[in-house]
Structure formats: C-alpha cells, structure tokens
Amino acid sequence: MTAQLIDGNALSRTLRAEVATRAAALKARGVVPGLAVVLVGENPASQVYVRNKVKACEDNGLHSVLEKYPAELSEADLLARVEALNKDPAIHGILVQLPLPAHIDAQKVIEAIAPPKDVDGFHVASAGALMTGMPGFWPCTPYGCMKMLESIGYELRGRHAVVIGRSNIVGKPMALMLLAKNATVTICHSATRDLGAITRQADVVVAAVGKRNVLTADMVKPGAVVIDVGMNRNDEGKLCGDVDFAGVREVAGWITPVPGGVGPMTITMLLVNTIESAERAAEAT
Ligand code: GUN
C-alpha cells in the first residue's frame, strides 16, 4: 500500500482563503488586522522566514510591519520595542523571530510580549492556557499538524499518538494538543530506549527532531498516519524531513511530504492566530 499524501500547500490555500474572508469582514468594521514581525541580526534563514511571513500577510489582507534591527541591538532596546508594540492598537500579533543574538535573553523577550498578542504561542501564559484548556494561542507548527489530521477526518480519540521530540515549540505542545483530543500520547526523545518498539505501536507518529531518517519503514505500523515536522538537507542539499519518506510511504496510510507538508502550515496558522487576535480585540471594543 502506498500512503495518501496530506498536502500542506492545498490545505494552506483553503485556510488562508478563510483568513482573507475574515480579514475583509474585520476591515468592513473598520479594523485592519495587524502583525508586527521583529528581526534582530542577519541570520539568513530567519530573513527568509520573515520575508515569507510578511508576504503571507500581504497576500491575505493582513497589515504587517517588519522591524529589522542590527545584531548589536541591546536587550533593553528590544524590550522597549516590544512594550511599544504591546500598546499599539494597530498591532494584534507580535512575533519576535528566533534565534536572537546571544547577548539577548530570548525567554525574557518572549515573556515581555502581551499574551493577547502572543500569536507564536511561546509565552508561558500561552503554554499554560494550552495545558489547562483555557483560551490562548497555540504554537503554529503543532497547531498546523492538528489541522492536517483534522483535514483527513482523523478521529484521535483512543488512538496511540507518538511524538518524537520534546521541544517547547513543537514536541511538548504537540503532545498536549493530541491529549486534548483524547489520544493516548507517548513522547519520545534522545534518551528513549528502542524508539522503534514504541513507534511500531503508534496509530499516529509526529517526527519533530531535526534529524534525517529518524523514522524508517521498519518503525511504522501499517496504515499509520505519519506527520513530518523536520526541515533538513540531504547529501545533495535537497530539503528533506525527519522521515525516510520513500520507505515510510510504502507502509503508512497517510504521510506529509517535505517540502509541501507541515512547512506552509506553520505560516498559515500564524495568520489564523493573528486574525483570531484581531477578532478578539474587535469584540472587546
Ligand atoms: N524561528 C524558527 N521558527 C520560528 C517561529 O515559528 N517563530 C519564531 N518567532 N521564530 C522562529
């Protein structure tokens, strides 16, 4: 059996069109949804990500402000900028692109963002809201993975979901989202013994490690859903995920490709969070 693909580009187009409709409705009420993207330094990958985020806003009726600062910007000056954006009524979402230069405490900057504008979902208040089921913003990448599962009508209740990776921005929030849908969740990580013995029990595997071939065909139960969050380069310099796609697609029931899978969904969910924030702000006035 060859797995069916979950197409992140196609799903993104649908969800972004919904964002554009919601943006138009807000504009008709005199509210222009706005995202501020803050980039410090000249990390080439960050520059590409930031450009894509700003373009996605423009393409879908959101206003975006890109603030670029030199790598020497002081932590105090960055905190002051975040504070100004917190107070700016034209801004509904604030995203400080990571990584930040080493002299800046990234967690301190994230905690300075007002939680109602934390569209990245990285603030401890957002993490706490996800953990307790309170309203807040969910981190975009795992939220995008949940939308992909939803798009195939997958019923998570009672299923065994295995998450490989325990980062604060993907692995841990992913596990909480799956748990909230009543899956039985296992989190695996670098100290896990016999990863394959665990993944072979999984109905759903989410691979979020950042290393090629973490999941191979022999580690997958026939028919399982495989979500690949990885973004790596192979020996030829081509983009690839954490999953051995060619092998695993012959065993899995569903699989997300790289590129064209989770990647576009991350930006899509940033737009969704930003429009949601703008709608909440509009309701509150
Ligand atoms: N760096 C890499 N991915 C992300 C992201 O989703 N948000 C932010 N703020 N920085 C990142």
mmCIF file of C-alpha atoms and ligand atoms in Angstrom:
data_model
loop_
_atom_site.group_PDB
_atom_site.id
_atom_site.type_symbol
_atom_site.label_atom_id
_atom_site.label_comp_id
_atom_site.label_asym_id
_atom_site.label_seq_id
_atom_site.Cartn_x
_atom_site.Cartn_y
_atom_site.Cartn_z
ATOM 1 C CA MET A 1 0.000 0.000 0.000
ATOM 2 C CA THR A 2 1.257 3.484 -0.803
ATOM 3 C CA ALA A 3 0.273 6.151 1.694
ATOM 4 C CA GLN A 4 -2.018 9.004 0.764
ATOM 5 C CA LEU A 5 -0.375 12.417 0.919
ATOM 6 C CA ILE A 6 -1.591 15.156 3.233
ATOM 7 C CA ASP A 7 -0.953 18.219 1.087
ATOM 8 C CA GLY A 8 0.061 21.188 3.242
ATOM 9 C CA ASN A 9 0.032 23.572 0.285
ATOM 10 C CA ALA A 10 -3.554 22.724 -0.677
ATOM 11 C CA LEU A 11 -4.788 22.868 2.934
ATOM 12 C CA SER A 12 -2.952 26.169 3.404
ATOM 13 C CA ARG A 13 -4.687 27.653 0.383
ATOM 14 C CA THR A 14 -8.089 26.751 1.847
ATOM 15 C CA LEU A 15 -7.280 28.056 5.322
ATOM 16 C CA ARG A 16 -5.629 31.232 4.024
ATOM 17 C CA ALA A 17 -8.711 31.967 1.905
ATOM 18 C CA GLU A 18 -10.765 31.735 5.131
ATOM 19 C CA VAL A 19 -8.347 34.152 6.809
ATOM 20 C CA ALA A 20 -8.719 36.579 3.884
ATOM 21 C CA THR A 21 -12.527 36.424 4.212
ATOM 22 C CA ARG A 22 -12.308 37.106 7.963
ATOM 23 C CA ALA A 23 -9.838 39.965 7.317
ATOM 24 C CA ALA A 24 -12.250 41.533 4.826
ATOM 25 C CA ALA A 25 -15.099 41.261 7.352
ATOM 26 C CA LEU A 26 -12.992 42.980 10.011
ATOM 27 C CA LYS A 27 -11.988 45.719 7.581
ATOM 28 C CA ALA A 28 -15.645 46.349 6.834
ATOM 29 C CA ARG A 29 -15.960 47.070 10.568
ATOM 30 C CA GLY A 30 -13.006 49.466 10.431
ATOM 31 C CA VAL A 31 -10.435 47.082 11.945
ATOM 32 C CA VAL A 32 -7.328 46.194 9.932
ATOM 33 C CA PRO A 33 -5.692 43.077 11.416
ATOM 34 C CA GLY A 34 -2.009 43.779 12.004
ATOM 35 C CA LEU A 35 1.074 41.642 12.670
ATOM 36 C CA ALA A 36 4.444 43.030 13.779
ATOM 37 C CA VAL A 37 7.460 40.897 12.892
ATOM 38 C CA VAL A 38 10.695 41.775 14.662
ATOM 39 C CA LEU A 39 14.011 40.559 13.285
ATOM 40 C CA VAL A 40 17.295 41.197 15.081
ATOM 41 C CA GLY A 41 20.517 40.473 13.192
ATOM 42 C CA GLU A 42 21.076 38.915 9.790
ATOM 43 C CA ASN A 43 20.582 35.177 10.175
ATOM 44 C CA PRO A 44 19.928 34.151 6.527
ATOM 45 C CA ALA A 45 17.306 31.510 7.368
ATOM 46 C CA SER A 46 15.465 33.981 9.620
ATOM 47 C CA GLN A 47 15.469 36.565 6.835
ATOM 48 C CA VAL A 48 13.753 34.089 4.504
ATOM 49 C CA TYR A 49 11.188 33.044 7.160
ATOM 50 C CA VAL A 50 10.402 36.656 7.993
ATOM 51 C CA ARG A 51 10.004 37.621 4.350
ATOM 52 C CA ASN A 52 7.605 34.711 3.825
ATOM 53 C CA LYS A 53 5.562 35.687 6.883
ATOM 54 C CA VAL A 54 5.229 39.306 5.754
ATOM 55 C CA LYS A 55 4.302 38.243 2.211
ATOM 56 C CA ALA A 56 1.669 35.803 3.518
ATOM 57 C CA CYS A 57 0.110 38.672 5.490
ATOM 58 C CA GLU A 58 0.012 40.947 2.440
ATOM 59 C CA ASP A 59 -1.461 38.202 0.243
ATOM 60 C CA ASN A 60 -4.328 37.604 2.656
ATOM 61 C CA GLY A 61 -5.438 41.084 3.680
ATOM 62 C CA LEU A 62 -3.459 41.469 6.891
ATOM 63 C CA HIS A 63 -1.358 44.513 7.599
ATOM 64 C CA SER A 64 2.205 43.681 8.590
ATOM 65 C CA VAL A 65 5.069 45.714 9.958
ATOM 66 C CA LEU A 66 8.597 44.386 9.656
ATOM 67 C CA GLU A 67 11.034 45.856 12.146
ATOM 68 C CA LYS A 68 14.654 44.990 11.385
ATOM 69 C CA TYR A 69 17.425 45.768 13.838
ATOM 70 C CA PRO A 70 21.172 45.239 13.779
ATOM 71 C CA ALA A 71 22.610 42.309 15.752
ATOM 72 C CA GLU A 72 24.071 44.811 18.253
ATOM 73 C CA LEU A 73 20.621 45.959 19.422
ATOM 74 C CA SER A 74 20.589 45.874 23.223
ATOM 75 C CA GLU A 75 18.181 43.692 25.154
ATOM 76 C CA ALA A 76 16.775 46.819 26.835
ATOM 77 C CA ASP A 77 16.061 48.449 23.476
ATOM 78 C CA LEU A 78 14.361 45.302 22.177
ATOM 79 C CA LEU A 79 12.234 45.079 25.328
ATOM 80 C CA ALA A 80 11.263 48.728 24.828
ATOM 81 C CA ARG A 81 10.175 47.990 21.226
ATOM 82 C CA VAL A 82 8.074 45.035 22.379
ATOM 83 C CA GLU A 83 6.494 47.244 25.029
ATOM 84 C CA ALA A 84 5.602 49.864 22.391
ATOM 85 C CA LEU A 85 4.043 47.173 20.156
ATOM 86 C CA ASN A 86 2.070 45.843 23.150
ATOM 87 C CA LYS A 87 0.463 49.277 23.431
ATOM 88 C CA ASP A 88 -0.070 49.846 19.685
ATOM 89 C CA PRO A 89 -3.787 49.307 18.893
ATOM 90 C CA ALA A 90 -2.994 48.702 15.190
ATOM 91 C CA ILE A 91 -0.967 45.615 16.106
ATOM 92 C CA HIS A 92 -2.800 42.401 17.055
ATOM 93 C CA GLY A 93 0.094 39.976 16.843
ATOM 94 C CA ILE A 94 3.760 40.312 17.781
ATOM 95 C CA LEU A 95 6.355 37.863 16.539
ATOM 96 C CA VAL A 96 9.996 38.152 17.544
ATOM 97 C CA GLN A 97 11.907 35.903 15.176
ATOM 98 C CA LEU A 98 14.174 33.369 16.884
ATOM 99 C CA PRO A 99 17.031 32.775 17.332
ATOM 100 C CA LEU A 100 18.068 36.095 18.895
ATOM 101 C CA PRO A 101 21.725 37.169 19.253
ATOM 102 C CA ALA A 102 23.459 35.511 22.205
ATOM 103 C CA HIS A 103 23.561 38.678 24.339
ATOM 104 C CA ILE A 104 19.744 38.816 24.416
ATOM 105 C CA ASP A 105 17.734 36.554 26.739
ATOM 106 C CA ALA A 106 15.123 35.188 24.304
ATOM 107 C CA GLN A 107 12.802 33.911 27.033
ATOM 108 C CA LYS A 108 12.796 37.326 28.700
ATOM 109 C CA VAL A 109 11.786 38.925 25.386
ATOM 110 C CA ILE A 110 9.030 36.357 24.800
ATOM 111 C CA GLU A 111 7.676 36.944 28.311
ATOM 112 C CA ALA A 112 7.570 40.700 27.544
ATOM 113 C CA ILE A 113 5.006 40.144 24.755
ATOM 114 C CA ALA A 114 1.453 40.775 25.961
ATOM 115 C CA PRO A 115 -0.231 37.315 25.970
ATOM 116 C CA PRO A 116 -3.257 38.570 23.953
ATOM 117 C CA LYS A 117 -0.769 39.411 21.146
ATOM 118 C CA ASP A 118 1.387 36.283 21.504
ATOM 119 C CA VAL A 119 0.458 34.771 18.134
ATOM 120 C CA ASP A 120 3.528 32.497 18.213
ATOM 121 C CA GLY A 121 2.127 30.911 21.388
ATOM 122 C CA PHE A 122 5.545 30.881 23.087
ATOM 123 C CA HIS A 123 4.705 32.906 26.230
ATOM 124 C CA VAL A 124 4.352 30.888 29.460
ATOM 125 C CA ALA A 125 0.777 32.169 29.687
ATOM 126 C CA SER A 126 0.069 30.647 26.253
ATOM 127 C CA ALA A 127 1.739 27.386 27.275
ATOM 128 C CA GLY A 128 -0.328 27.341 30.463
ATOM 129 C CA ALA A 129 -3.520 28.053 28.531
ATOM 130 C CA LEU A 130 -2.821 25.123 26.205
ATOM 131 C CA MET A 131 -2.047 22.852 29.140
ATOM 132 C CA THR A 132 -5.230 23.730 31.016
ATOM 133 C CA GLY A 133 -7.593 24.118 28.054
ATOM 134 C CA MET A 134 -8.070 27.854 28.556
ATOM 135 C CA PRO A 135 -8.376 30.286 25.623
ATOM 136 C CA GLY A 136 -4.988 31.398 24.305
ATOM 137 C CA PHE A 137 -2.767 30.977 21.282
ATOM 138 C CA TRP A 138 -1.359 27.609 20.259
ATOM 139 C CA PRO A 139 2.150 27.397 18.754
ATOM 140 C CA CYS A 140 1.770 27.479 14.979
ATOM 141 C CA THR A 141 3.652 24.341 13.919
ATOM 142 C CA PRO A 142 1.868 21.787 16.147
ATOM 143 C CA TYR A 143 -1.424 23.630 15.573
ATOM 144 C CA GLY A 144 -0.821 23.156 11.825
ATOM 145 C CA CYS A 145 -0.233 19.431 12.405
ATOM 146 C CA MET A 146 -3.584 19.208 14.196
ATOM 147 C CA LYS A 147 -5.284 20.912 11.230
ATOM 148 C CA MET A 148 -3.692 18.349 8.906
ATOM 149 C CA LEU A 149 -5.124 15.493 10.992
ATOM 150 C CA GLU A 150 -8.493 17.257 11.030
ATOM 151 C CA SER A 151 -8.357 17.673 7.231
ATOM 152 C CA ILE A 152 -8.363 13.882 6.716
ATOM 153 C CA GLY A 153 -11.167 13.457 9.244
ATOM 154 C CA TYR A 154 -8.911 11.518 11.590
ATOM 155 C CA GLU A 155 -10.567 10.593 14.903
ATOM 156 C CA LEU A 156 -7.842 10.770 17.584
ATOM 157 C CA ARG A 157 -9.949 9.541 20.482
ATOM 158 C CA GLY A 158 -8.420 6.379 21.930
ATOM 159 C CA ARG A 159 -5.616 6.276 19.347
ATOM 160 C CA HIS A 160 -1.974 5.960 20.318
ATOM 161 C CA ALA A 161 -0.065 9.058 19.190
ATOM 162 C CA VAL A 162 3.710 9.053 19.468
ATOM 163 C CA VAL A 163 5.584 12.357 19.339
ATOM 164 C CA ILE A 164 9.321 12.181 18.685
ATOM 165 C CA GLY A 165 10.919 15.334 20.103
ATOM 166 C CA ARG A 166 10.231 17.367 23.227
ATOM 167 C CA SER A 167 10.934 20.988 22.280
ATOM 168 C CA ASN A 168 8.872 23.767 23.804
ATOM 169 C CA ILE A 169 7.731 24.940 20.363
ATOM 170 C CA VAL A 170 6.784 21.616 18.776
ATOM 171 C CA GLY A 171 7.099 18.360 20.740
ATOM 172 C CA LYS A 172 5.585 19.367 24.081
ATOM 173 C CA PRO A 173 2.686 21.470 22.732
ATOM 174 C CA MET A 174 2.002 18.781 20.087
ATOM 175 C CA ALA A 175 1.612 16.174 22.826
ATOM 176 C CA LEU A 176 -0.803 18.427 24.752
ATOM 177 C CA MET A 177 -2.940 19.076 21.645
ATOM 178 C CA LEU A 178 -3.171 15.353 20.882
ATOM 179 C CA LEU A 179 -4.036 14.682 24.531
ATOM 180 C CA ALA A 180 -6.781 17.313 24.383
ATOM 181 C CA LYS A 181 -8.317 15.246 21.562
ATOM 182 C CA ASN A 182 -8.260 12.154 23.808
ATOM 183 C CA ALA A 183 -5.363 10.350 22.171
ATOM 184 C CA THR A 184 -3.077 8.211 24.319
ATOM 185 C CA VAL A 185 0.186 10.096 23.971
ATOM 186 C CA THR A 186 3.805 8.997 24.258
ATOM 187 C CA ILE A 187 6.663 11.483 23.997
ATOM 188 C CA CYS A 188 9.976 10.050 22.819
ATOM 189 C CA HIS A 189 13.305 11.866 22.905
ATOM 190 C CA SER A 190 17.065 11.427 22.740
ATOM 191 C CA ALA A 191 17.163 9.234 25.861
ATOM 192 C CA THR A 192 14.327 6.954 24.708
ATOM 193 C CA ARG A 193 15.330 3.305 24.508
ATOM 194 C CA ASP A 194 14.239 1.304 21.462
ATOM 195 C CA LEU A 195 12.355 4.064 19.664
ATOM 196 C CA GLY A 196 11.122 1.636 17.006
ATOM 197 C CA ALA A 197 9.418 -0.594 19.584
ATOM 198 C CA ILE A 198 7.341 2.419 20.621
ATOM 199 C CA THR A 199 6.646 3.905 17.188
ATOM 200 C CA ARG A 200 5.531 0.489 15.885
ATOM 201 C CA GLN A 201 2.620 0.720 18.357
ATOM 202 C CA ALA A 202 1.593 4.143 17.097
ATOM 203 C CA ASP A 203 -1.533 4.982 15.110
ATOM 204 C CA VAL A 204 -0.082 8.480 14.618
ATOM 205 C CA VAL A 205 3.598 9.438 14.639
ATOM 206 C CA VAL A 206 4.782 13.045 14.688
ATOM 207 C CA ALA A 207 8.506 13.349 13.999
ATOM 208 C CA ALA A 208 9.944 16.636 15.265
ATOM 209 C CA VAL A 209 13.611 16.088 15.941
ATOM 210 C CA GLY A 210 15.520 17.929 13.199
ATOM 211 C CA LYS A 211 17.491 14.885 12.033
ATOM 212 C CA ARG A 212 17.156 12.883 8.823
ATOM 213 C CA ASN A 213 15.823 9.319 8.818
ATOM 214 C CA VAL A 214 14.725 9.334 12.457
ATOM 215 C CA LEU A 215 11.725 7.289 11.320
ATOM 216 C CA THR A 216 12.216 4.461 8.828
ATOM 217 C CA ALA A 217 9.749 1.993 7.312
ATOM 218 C CA ASP A 218 10.531 -0.793 9.802
ATOM 219 C CA MET A 219 9.469 1.556 12.653
ATOM 220 C CA VAL A 220 5.949 2.221 11.328
ATOM 221 C CA LYS A 221 2.748 0.228 11.837
ATOM 222 C CA PRO A 222 0.983 -0.454 8.511
ATOM 223 C CA GLY A 223 -1.675 2.197 7.893
ATOM 224 C CA ALA A 224 -0.363 4.680 10.487
ATOM 225 C CA VAL A 225 -0.532 8.450 9.966
ATOM 226 C CA VAL A 226 2.938 9.995 9.767
ATOM 227 C CA ILE A 227 3.458 13.736 10.232
ATOM 228 C CA ASP A 228 6.937 15.001 9.413
ATOM 229 C CA VAL A 229 7.914 18.300 11.055
ATOM 230 C CA GLY A 230 11.599 18.042 10.113
ATOM 231 C CA MET A 231 13.382 20.521 7.830
ATOM 232 C CA ASN A 232 16.788 19.155 6.925
ATOM 233 C CA ARG A 233 19.066 18.964 3.912
ATOM 234 C CA ASN A 234 20.156 15.675 2.380
ATOM 235 C CA ASP A 235 23.601 14.983 0.925
ATOM 236 C CA GLU A 236 22.572 16.621 -2.361
ATOM 237 C CA GLY A 237 21.440 19.737 -0.493
ATOM 238 C CA LYS A 238 17.761 18.995 -1.120
ATOM 239 C CA LEU A 239 15.187 19.794 1.558
ATOM 240 C CA CYS A 240 14.063 16.697 3.464
ATOM 241 C CA GLY A 241 12.292 15.888 6.700
ATOM 242 C CA ASP A 242 12.958 13.618 9.665
ATOM 243 C CA VAL A 243 11.171 10.713 7.993
ATOM 244 C CA ASP A 244 12.598 8.375 5.348
ATOM 245 C CA PHE A 245 9.797 9.392 3.007
ATOM 246 C CA ALA A 246 10.436 6.878 0.197
ATOM 247 C CA GLY A 247 10.422 3.924 2.585
ATOM 248 C CA VAL A 248 7.732 5.027 5.028
ATOM 249 C CA ARG A 249 5.205 5.955 2.328
ATOM 250 C CA GLU A 250 5.062 2.248 1.378
ATOM 251 C CA VAL A 251 3.901 1.316 4.901
ATOM 252 C CA ALA A 252 1.944 4.308 6.252
ATOM 253 C CA GLY A 253 -1.693 5.066 5.484
ATOM 254 C CA TRP A 254 -1.139 8.821 5.360
ATOM 255 C CA ILE A 255 2.043 10.878 5.225
ATOM 256 C CA THR A 256 3.015 14.544 4.968
ATOM 257 C CA PRO A 257 5.714 15.379 2.395
ATOM 258 C CA VAL A 258 8.705 17.694 2.853
ATOM 259 C CA PRO A 259 8.580 20.202 1.279
ATOM 260 C CA GLY A 260 4.862 20.931 0.914
ATOM 261 C CA GLY A 261 3.660 19.441 4.187
ATOM 262 C CA VAL A 262 3.932 20.996 7.634
ATOM 263 C CA GLY A 263 6.130 23.906 6.411
ATOM 264 C CA PRO A 264 3.422 26.038 4.762
ATOM 265 C CA MET A 265 1.023 25.186 7.607
ATOM 266 C CA THR A 266 3.206 26.988 10.166
ATOM 267 C CA ILE A 267 2.787 30.350 8.429
ATOM 268 C CA THR A 268 -0.882 29.608 7.766
ATOM 269 C CA MET A 269 -1.542 29.102 11.474
ATOM 270 C CA LEU A 270 0.312 32.337 12.250
ATOM 271 C CA LEU A 271 -2.225 34.103 10.021
ATOM 272 C CA VAL A 272 -5.072 32.231 11.727
ATOM 273 C CA ASN A 273 -3.800 33.247 15.185
ATOM 274 C CA THR A 274 -3.371 36.860 14.087
ATOM 275 C CA ILE A 275 -6.875 37.138 12.637
ATOM 276 C CA GLU A 276 -8.231 35.462 15.779
ATOM 277 C CA SER A 277 -6.407 38.037 17.907
ATOM 278 C CA ALA A 278 -7.793 40.909 15.836
ATOM 279 C CA GLU A 279 -11.324 39.493 16.147
ATOM 280 C CA ARG A 280 -10.951 39.165 19.924
ATOM 281 C CA ALA A 281 -9.716 42.765 20.116
ATOM 282 C CA ALA A 282 -12.616 43.956 17.967
ATOM 283 C CA GLU A 283 -15.118 42.086 20.187
ATOM 284 C CA ALA A 284 -13.618 43.713 23.276
ATOM 285 C CA THR A 285 -14.179 47.268 22.000
HETATM 286 N N1 GUN B 1 12.281 30.628 14.315
HETATM 287 C C1 GUN B 1 12.019 29.477 13.651
HETATM 288 N N2 GUN B 1 10.697 29.219 13.680
HETATM 289 C C2 GUN B 1 10.127 30.223 14.366
HETATM 290 C C3 GUN B 1 8.780 30.534 14.711
HETATM 291 O O1 GUN B 1 7.829 29.811 14.406
HETATM 292 N N3 GUN B 1 8.593 31.686 15.407
HETATM 293 C C4 GUN B 1 9.611 32.484 15.767
HETATM 294 N N4 GUN B 1 9.331 33.568 16.466
HETATM 295 N N5 GUN B 1 10.863 32.234 15.474
HETATM 296 C C5 GUN B 1 11.111 31.110 14.775
#
